Amino acid sequence: MSRPRHDRTPASATGRFVALYVVLLVLLAANMAGTLLSLGPWAIPARLAVAAGMVAVIATTFMRLRQGTVLVRLVAVMSLLWILFLFVLTFADFLTR
Amino acid sequence: MTRTPEHTVIVAHQFENLEQQFDADLLGMWLFLVTEALLFSGAFLALAVYYHQYHDTFSAAARELHWLLAGANSVILLTSGLAVALAEQAADQGRRRAALLGLLATIALGLVFLAIKGYEYHSEYQAGLMPFLQQPFAYDGPNPHNAMLFYNFYFVLTGLHAAHMVIGLAVLMVIAVLTWRWRDGARVARQVRIAGLYWAFVDIVWVLVYCSLYLVGR
Amino acid sequence: MIRDVRTGPAPRHHYLNAGHGLASWFLTKDHKRIAWLYFVSITGFFFLGGLAATLIRLELITPNGDLLSSDAYNRLFSLHGIVMVWFFLIPSIPTTFGNFLLPLMVGARDLAFPRLNLLSWYVYIIGGLFTLIAAVAGGIDTGWTFYTPYSTLFANGAVLAAATGVFIVGFSSILTGINFIVTVHTMRAPGLTWFRLPLFVWAQYATSLVMVLATPVLSVTLVLLAVERVFGVGIFDPSLGGDPVLFEHLFWFYSHPAVYIMILPAMGVVSEVVSCFAHKRIFGYRVMAFSILAIALFGFLVWGHHMFVSGQSIYAGVAFSLLSFLVSVPSAIKIFNWLATLYKGHVRFDAPMLFAMSFLGLFLIGGLTGVFVATLALDVQMHDTYFVVAHFHYIMVGGAVSAYMAALHFWWPKITGRLYPEMWARVSAIIVFAGFNLTFFPQYILGWAGMPRRYHAYVEDFQLLNVFSSAGASMLAVGYLLPLIYLLWSLRYGAHASANPWNARGLEWTVPSPPPEENFERPPRVEHEAYAYDTDA
C-alpha cells in the first residue's frame, strides 16, 4: 500500500495560497459591484457563476483537490452530481406545473 | 522539508502503515463533507424553488439585509480560510509555532465573524424582521406573507451555517491544543489537515449563502 | 459423516472470551462485538414493531373499529412504520452482518474507524430512545412519512421527539456508511482486487453510498420540519405561499433510496448463500456487481413515483414513471443470474437456502407489482390502497427480512461458534414463507378491490380476506419467535462449529469459528476470485 503522497505542500505553496486568496477577494468584490449594474435576466446567472468560481478556487486550492488522489476528486465530483440530481428532478416538477 | 522522526510515528492497530491511515482519514473526511454538502443542498433547493415562485417579493425582501456588513464578513471568513490553509502547510512541514499561529488566527477570525453575524441578527430583531420569538412581523414591503418565507430561509440557512461555524471552532480549538502539545508530528499534521478541510467547507457554504441570500436579489 | 465436517473443537481464544464484564462490551472497538450490540438492539426494535403490527392485524379482523380508536390505530401504524423502517430495516443487515463480516471479507483486522463504529451504535441508541419517548408520550399519528403541513401545524402527538429520533439515527447510518466505504477502499488485503470481492461486499459498498448520499437530505428536511413546528415559522405552510409538495420531494429524495438501503444488502446475502448451497460459482459475477451499482444509482432518480397524486406536474410524473421502469432491468438481471447459478448446481436445502429461496420468490412478486405501481396511470387507482402495502411488504419483509434470516442462519456458526438445530430452522423457514404469503397476498386483492390503507374500519365485503391476513400474521409471529428460542438455545447447547461448516468459499471461512479478536494472525494474501467453488470438492 505504500506509495508516494502527492499532496504534500512544498514551501513555495505559500505564494500560491496568497495569490488565490487575492483572486477570491477580487471575485467577491466583482460580485458585490455587479449588483450596482443592471444586468437584467443575466444578473442571477452571473452572480451564481462568480460564486461557483469562488467555490472552485477554495476547493482546488485550500482543500487541495488539485493535488488530491483520483478517488478524492471522484468523491467531490460525485457530490456535485447528486446535488444536480436533486435540483434537476425537483425543478422538473416545478418548471412544468 | 523537515519531518518528524520516524520513532514518534504511531499507526492505529487496524492499519498496516501510516500512508494507509492518512488515505483512510482523508477519504473519510471527504465523504463526511459530501454528506454536509447534501444537507445544505436540501435547504438551498427549497430556497431556489421559492425564489422561482416569488422572485420579485424575495428580491425586495433581500434588499433589507445588511449586504455590505455581510460582505465584510465574507472577507473575514475568506481570510480565515487562508490562515488555516497556511497552518496546514506549516504543520505538514513540522513548523509548530507557525501552525499554532495560523490556527489561532483562524479561530480569532471565526469569532469575529460570529460576533458580526450576531450584530446583524440583533438589528434584524429590532427592525421586526424576525418572524418568530413572539414578535410581530414588521416588514413593510410588498406581499409580507411571502416575504416572511424569505426571512425564514434567511434565518434557517445562516443559522445552519453558524451552527457549523461553532462546531468548526470547537474542533479547531481542540486541534490548537494538540498542536501546542505536539506529541506526534505526523499525527498533528493529519489532524490539522482534517480540521482545515472542514473549515474550508464552512467557507464554501458561506460563499453560497452570501451569494444566494444577499446578492441574488439585488 | 456430514456432521464431522460441520463440527469441530472450540478454539481456545476468540473474540467472545477476549474480555469480560460490561465495559468490555459497551466500550469495545472490536467490529465483531459492535455487531452484537446491534444484533441485540435491532432485535428489540423488531419485536416492538412486530407488537404494533400484531395489534393492527387484531383490529382488522373485524370491519368495525372495536379494539382500538381510530386515533390509537393511527398512532400504532405510525409507530410500526417508524420503528421498522429506521430502527430495524435500514440498520438490519449492514450494522450486524456488514459490521461483523466486512473486515473479515476484505482481510482486515477491523473497520477503518473502530471508534466511529462504536459511536454510531451509541447514536443509534440515542435516536431509539427519542423514538421510545415519543411512543410513550402519546405517540404520533402522522404515519412514518411526516407529511407537512399536518405534521407541523396540526398533529398533536409527540412529532418533535419522533422526528428528533429519526434525525439522530440518520447520523448513525451516515457514520456507518462512511466507515464501510473507507474500509472497502483502503483496507483490502494484498491481492484482493475489486473483482475478487464477494458480492456481499459490493452490496455493502453500494448501500453505504446510498446512506451517505441520501440521509443528509432527510436530516435537513427534518430540521426544516422541526423549525416550522417549534417556532411556528412557515417553511412548507401554504398560507405563507409555502409548498407541501416540496416537502414530499425532499422526503422522498431520501426515502426512495432508503428502500435500496434495505434491499441491496439482502441481495448481497442471497448471492453468498445461493452460490454456497448450489456449490457453484456465481453466474455473471461482473454483471452482478454492476447491477448492484446500477440499482443504487437509479434508486436516486425515481422518487417522484411516490407523488403521482400529490399535485406534482404530470410531465414530471411521466418522467419519474419511465425512470422507475429502469430499476427493474438490473433487478431482473440479478434474479436471472441467481437462477442460472442454481442451474445444474448440487443444490442443498439447508435453512439459509430455504430463506434465500423465499427471498427469490417473494422479491420477484414484490418487484413485479412494483412495476404496476410505478405505472403512472395505474397508480392513480392503486395509490394509498392495500395494493401498495402488499407491494412494499413483499420487498421489505419477503425480501429484506428473509435475507436477514438467511444471513442469520448462514453465518450463525461463524459468529457464535455454535451450530443451530437444522430441523427447527427449516420448520421456521417454511412457517415464515407460508405465513408471509397468507398475510400479504390477500392484501394485493384487497387493494385491487379498493380497500384504502390507514383506516381501522372497512366495509364488510373485505372481512374474509382480512381474516386470512390476520391469520397469516399469527403464523409469521410463530415463525419469527421460533428462531429466537432455538438460536438462544444453541448458544449454550449447540455443537461447536468447525471453521467452515458449509464448505463455503470466502476469507471469513478461513478463520476459526468464532474468529479470534484480531481476525487474522497475519494479513491474508488473496490469489483467487470469489466463489471459486469449482477449484476443489
GROMACS .gro file of N, CA, C and O in nm, chain C residues 123-164:
model
  168
  438VAL      N    1  -2.512   0.651   1.885
  438VAL     CA    2  -2.602   0.745   1.819
  438VAL      C    3  -2.734   0.675   1.787
  438VAL      O    4  -2.842   0.731   1.809
  439TYR      N    5  -2.724   0.551   1.740
  439TYR     CA    6  -2.844   0.472   1.710
  439TYR      C    7  -2.931   0.458   1.836
  439TYR      O    8  -3.052   0.477   1.831
  440ILE      N    9  -2.866   0.426   1.948
  440ILE     CA   10  -2.941   0.405   2.071
  440ILE      C   11  -3.008   0.534   2.118
  440ILE      O   12  -3.124   0.534   2.161
  441ILE      N   13  -2.935   0.646   2.107
  441ILE     CA   14  -2.995   0.774   2.149
  441ILE      C   15  -3.116   0.806   2.060
  441ILE      O   16  -3.222   0.845   2.109
  442GLY      N   17  -3.101   0.785   1.930
  442GLY     CA   18  -3.214   0.805   1.840
  442GLY      C   19  -3.331   0.714   1.878
  442GLY      O   20  -3.446   0.757   1.880
  443GLY      N   21  -3.298   0.590   1.912
  443GLY     CA   22  -3.402   0.495   1.953
  443GLY      C   23  -3.473   0.542   2.080
  443GLY      O   24  -3.595   0.530   2.091
  444LEU      N   25  -3.395   0.598   2.175
  444LEU     CA   26  -3.457   0.645   2.298
  444LEU      C   27  -3.557   0.757   2.270
  444LEU      O   28  -3.667   0.758   2.325
  445PHE      N   29  -3.519   0.850   2.182
  445PHE     CA   30  -3.613   0.958   2.148
  445PHE      C   31  -3.741   0.900   2.090
  445PHE      O   32  -3.851   0.947   2.120
  446THR      N   33  -3.727   0.798   2.007
  446THR     CA   34  -3.845   0.740   1.945
  446THR      C   35  -3.931   0.670   2.051
  446THR      O   36  -4.054   0.680   2.048
  447LEU      N   37  -3.866   0.602   2.145
  447LEU     CA   38  -3.942   0.538   2.252
  447LEU      C   39  -4.013   0.643   2.337
  447LEU      O   40  -4.129   0.626   2.376
  448ILE      N   41  -3.942   0.753   2.364
  448ILE     CA   42  -4.005   0.861   2.440
  448ILE      C   43  -4.128   0.912   2.365
  448ILE      O   44  -4.235   0.931   2.423
  449ALA      N   45  -4.113   0.928   2.233
  449ALA     CA   46  -4.227   0.974   2.153
  449ALA      C   47  -4.343   0.876   2.164
  449ALA      O   48  -4.458   0.916   2.177
  450ALA      N   49  -4.309   0.745   2.163
  450ALA     CA   50  -4.416   0.644   2.172
  450ALA      C   51  -4.485   0.651   2.308
  450ALA      O   52  -4.608   0.645   2.318
  451VAL      N   53  -4.405   0.666   2.413
  451VAL     CA   54  -4.462   0.668   2.547
  451VAL      C   55  -4.540   0.797   2.571
  451VAL      O   56  -4.644   0.798   2.635
  452ALA      N   57  -4.489   0.907   2.516
  452ALA     CA   58  -4.553   1.037   2.538
  452ALA      C   59  -4.676   1.055   2.450
  452ALA      O   60  -4.713   1.167   2.418
  453GLY      N   61  -4.735   0.947   2.406
  453GLY     CA   62  -4.861   0.960   2.333
  453GLY      C   63  -4.851   0.921   2.187
  453GLY      O   64  -4.950   0.912   2.118
  454GLY      N   65  -4.729   0.902   2.139
  454GLY     CA   66  -4.713   0.857   2.001
  454GLY      C   67  -4.743   0.967   1.901
  454GLY      O   68  -4.772   1.081   1.939
  455ILE      N   69  -4.731   0.934   1.773
  455ILE     CA   70  -4.765   1.032   1.671
  455ILE      C   71  -4.857   0.966   1.570
  455ILE      O   72  -4.857   0.845   1.553
  456ASP      N   73  -4.936   1.049   1.503
  456ASP     CA   74  -5.036   0.994   1.411
  456ASP      C   75  -5.014   1.044   1.269
  456ASP      O   76  -5.106   1.055   1.191
  457THR      N   77  -4.889   1.076   1.236
  457THR     CA   78  -4.863   1.131   1.103
  457THR      C   79  -4.829   1.024   1.001
  457THR      O   80  -4.811   1.055   0.884
  458GLY      N   81  -4.817   0.899   1.042
  458GLY     CA   82  -4.756   0.799   0.954
  458GLY      C   83  -4.606   0.819   0.957
  458GLY      O   84  -4.556   0.919   1.010
  459TRP      N   85  -4.532   0.722   0.898
  459TRP     CA   86  -4.387   0.733   0.907
  459TRP      C   87  -4.333   0.843   0.817
  459TRP      O   88  -4.217   0.879   0.823
  460THR      N   89  -4.421   0.901   0.730
  460THR     CA   90  -4.373   0.996   0.630
  460THR      C   91  -4.374   1.140   0.677
  460THR      O   92  -4.321   1.227   0.609
  461PHE      N   93  -4.434   1.169   0.792
  461PHE     CA   94  -4.432   1.306   0.849
  461PHE      C   95  -4.479   1.413   0.751
  461PHE      O   96  -4.423   1.523   0.749
  462TYR      N   97  -4.576   1.384   0.667
  462TYR     CA   98  -4.615   1.484   0.567
  462TYR      C   99  -4.657   1.616   0.633
  462TYR      O  100  -4.735   1.618   0.727
  463THR      N  101  -4.605   1.725   0.578
  463THR     CA  102  -4.649   1.858   0.617
  463THR      C  103  -4.769   1.895   0.529
  463THR      O  104  -4.784   1.839   0.422
  464PRO      N  105  -4.850   1.989   0.565
  464PRO     CA  106  -4.849   2.069   0.688
  464PRO      C  107  -4.910   1.997   0.808
  464PRO      O  108  -4.909   2.053   0.917
  465TYR      N  109  -4.964   1.874   0.786
  465TYR     CA  110  -5.028   1.807   0.900
  465TYR      C  111  -4.930   1.792   1.016
  465TYR      O  112  -4.961   1.826   1.131
  466SER      N  113  -4.808   1.744   0.987
  466SER     CA  114  -4.713   1.715   1.094
  466SER      C  115  -4.665   1.842   1.164
  466SER      O  116  -4.626   1.838   1.280
  467THR      N  117  -4.667   1.956   1.094
  467THR     CA  118  -4.610   2.076   1.155
  467THR      C  119  -4.716   2.165   1.217
  467THR      O  120  -4.691   2.230   1.319
  468LEU      N  121  -4.834   2.173   1.155
  468LEU     CA  122  -4.931   2.272   1.202
  468LEU      C  123  -5.047   2.210   1.279
  468LEU      O  124  -5.112   2.279   1.356
  469PHE      N  125  -5.075   2.081   1.258
  469PHE     CA  126  -5.199   2.027   1.314
  469PHE      C  127  -5.180   1.910   1.410
  469PHE      O  128  -5.247   1.902   1.511
  470ALA      N  129  -5.089   1.818   1.378
  470ALA     CA  130  -5.079   1.696   1.457
  470ALA      C  131  -5.049   1.730   1.602
  470ALA      O  132  -4.965   1.816   1.631
  471ASN      N  133  -5.117   1.660   1.696
  471ASN     CA  134  -5.097   1.695   1.836
  471ASN      C  135  -5.013   1.592   1.910
  471ASN      O  136  -5.003   1.596   2.030
  472GLY      N  137  -4.951   1.500   1.840
  472GLY     CA  138  -4.869   1.399   1.908
  472GLY      C  139  -4.727   1.449   1.933
  472GLY      O  140  -4.696   1.567   1.918
  473ALA      N  141  -4.640   1.357   1.971
  473ALA     CA  142  -4.501   1.389   2.002
  473ALA      C  143  -4.419   1.390   1.873
  473ALA      O  144  -4.319   1.319   1.861
  474VAL      N  145  -4.460   1.473   1.776
  474VAL     CA  146  -4.394   1.474   1.646
  474VAL      C  147  -4.247   1.512   1.661
  474VAL      O  148  -4.159   1.454   1.598
  475LEU      N  149  -4.223   1.610   1.747
  475LEU     CA  150  -4.087   1.661   1.758
  475LEU      C  151  -3.992   1.553   1.809
  475LEU      O  152  -3.881   1.535   1.756
  476ALA      N  153  -4.036   1.480   1.912
  476ALA     CA  154  -3.950   1.375   1.968
  476ALA      C  155  -3.923   1.268   1.864
  476ALA      O  156  -3.810   1.221   1.847
  477ALA      N  157  -4.027   1.229   1.790
  477ALA     CA  158  -4.009   1.124   1.689
  477ALA      C  159  -3.917   1.172   1.577
  477ALA      O  160  -3.826   1.101   1.535
  478ALA      N  161  -3.939   1.296   1.532
  478ALA     CA  162  -3.854   1.349   1.424
  478ALA      C  163  -3.710   1.361   1.472
  478ALA      O  164  -3.616   1.334   1.397
  479THR      N  165  -3.692   1.401   1.598
  479THR     CA  166  -3.556   1.409   1.653
  479THR      C  167  -3.491   1.272   1.653
  479THR      O  168  -3.374   1.258   1.617
   0.00000   0.00000   0.00000
